mmCIF file of C-alpha atoms in Angstrom:
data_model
loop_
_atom_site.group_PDB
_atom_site.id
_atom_site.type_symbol
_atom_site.label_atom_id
_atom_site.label_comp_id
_atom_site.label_asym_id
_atom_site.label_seq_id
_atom_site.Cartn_x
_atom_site.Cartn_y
_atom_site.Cartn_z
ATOM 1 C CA UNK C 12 0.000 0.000 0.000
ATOM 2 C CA UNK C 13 1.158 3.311 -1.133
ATOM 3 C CA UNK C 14 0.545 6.650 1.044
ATOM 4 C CA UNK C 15 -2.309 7.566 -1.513
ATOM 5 C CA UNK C 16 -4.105 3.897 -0.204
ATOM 6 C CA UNK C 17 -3.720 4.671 3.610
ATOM 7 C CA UNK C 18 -4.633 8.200 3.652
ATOM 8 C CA UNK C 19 -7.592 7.317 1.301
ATOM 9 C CA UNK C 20 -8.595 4.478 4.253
ATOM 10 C CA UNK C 21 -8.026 6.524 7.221
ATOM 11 C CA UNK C 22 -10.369 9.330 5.642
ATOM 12 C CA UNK C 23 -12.778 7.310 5.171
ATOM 13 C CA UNK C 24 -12.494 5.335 8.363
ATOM 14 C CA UNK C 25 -12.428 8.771 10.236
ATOM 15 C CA UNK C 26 -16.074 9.729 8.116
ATOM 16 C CA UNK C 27 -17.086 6.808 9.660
ATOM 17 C CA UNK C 28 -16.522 7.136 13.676
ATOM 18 C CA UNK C 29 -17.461 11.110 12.964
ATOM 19 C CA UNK C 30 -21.123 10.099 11.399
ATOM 20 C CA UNK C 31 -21.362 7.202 14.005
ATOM 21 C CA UNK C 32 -20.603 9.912 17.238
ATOM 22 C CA UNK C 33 -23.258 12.309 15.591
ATOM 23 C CA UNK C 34 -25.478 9.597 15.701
ATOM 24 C CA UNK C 35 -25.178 8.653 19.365
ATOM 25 C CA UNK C 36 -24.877 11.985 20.220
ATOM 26 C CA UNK C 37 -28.070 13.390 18.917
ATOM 27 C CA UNK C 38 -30.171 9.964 19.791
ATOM 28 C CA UNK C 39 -33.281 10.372 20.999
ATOM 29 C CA UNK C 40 -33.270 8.101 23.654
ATOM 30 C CA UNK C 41 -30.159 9.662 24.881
ATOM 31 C CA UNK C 42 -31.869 13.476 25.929
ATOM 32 C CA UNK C 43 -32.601 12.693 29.444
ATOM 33 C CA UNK C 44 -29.567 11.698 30.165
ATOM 34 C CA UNK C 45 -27.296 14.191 28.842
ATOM 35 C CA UNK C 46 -29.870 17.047 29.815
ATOM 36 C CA UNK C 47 -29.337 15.324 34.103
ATOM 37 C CA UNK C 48 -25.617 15.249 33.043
ATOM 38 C CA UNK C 49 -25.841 18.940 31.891
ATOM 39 C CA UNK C 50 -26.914 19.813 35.224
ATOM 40 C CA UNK C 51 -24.475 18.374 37.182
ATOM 41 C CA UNK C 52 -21.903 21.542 37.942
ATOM 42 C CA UNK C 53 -24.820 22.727 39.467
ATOM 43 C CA UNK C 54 -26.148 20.469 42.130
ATOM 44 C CA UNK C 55 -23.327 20.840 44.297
ATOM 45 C CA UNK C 56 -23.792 24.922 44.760
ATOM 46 C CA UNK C 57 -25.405 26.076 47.902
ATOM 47 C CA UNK C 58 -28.290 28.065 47.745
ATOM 48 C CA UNK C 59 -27.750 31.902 48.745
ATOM 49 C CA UNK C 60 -28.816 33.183 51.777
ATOM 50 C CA UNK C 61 -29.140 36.836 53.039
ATOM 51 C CA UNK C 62 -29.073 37.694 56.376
ATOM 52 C CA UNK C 63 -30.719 39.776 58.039
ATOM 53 C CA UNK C 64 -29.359 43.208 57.185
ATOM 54 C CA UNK C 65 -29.031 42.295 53.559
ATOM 55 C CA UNK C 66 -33.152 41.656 53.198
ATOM 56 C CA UNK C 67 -33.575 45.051 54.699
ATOM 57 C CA UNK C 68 -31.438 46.694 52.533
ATOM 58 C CA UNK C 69 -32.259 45.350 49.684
ATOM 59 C CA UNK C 70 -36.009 43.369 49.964
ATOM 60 C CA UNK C 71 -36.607 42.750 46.190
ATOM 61 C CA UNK C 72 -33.878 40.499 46.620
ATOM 62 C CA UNK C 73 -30.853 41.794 44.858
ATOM 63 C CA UNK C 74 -27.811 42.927 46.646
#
């Protein structure tokens, strides 16, 4: 096999494993999972709290 041969293959073989992760990627039966992986950088935040002096301050909830 010439250079021609295995660049033609690993084109080719590269089209393949690109078409096959689109297709996994946009299954249907995949959604719910990615969208509960897609919120998992934010389950581990705390909720925020004001004290006191901050809800007087500022009661619509904004500091």
């Amino acid at each position: 096999m010439d250079q021609g041969t295995v660049g033609a293959i690993s084109t080719v073989l590269v089209t393949i494993a690109f078409f096959g992760v689109c297709v996994w990627a946009f299954s249907p039966g995949l959604k719910k999972r990615f969208e509960e992986d897609a919120k998992l950088p934010f389950a581990d935040e705390p909720e925020f709290q004001q004290n006191d002096d901050q809800k007087k301050n500022h009661p619509e909830g904004r500091i």
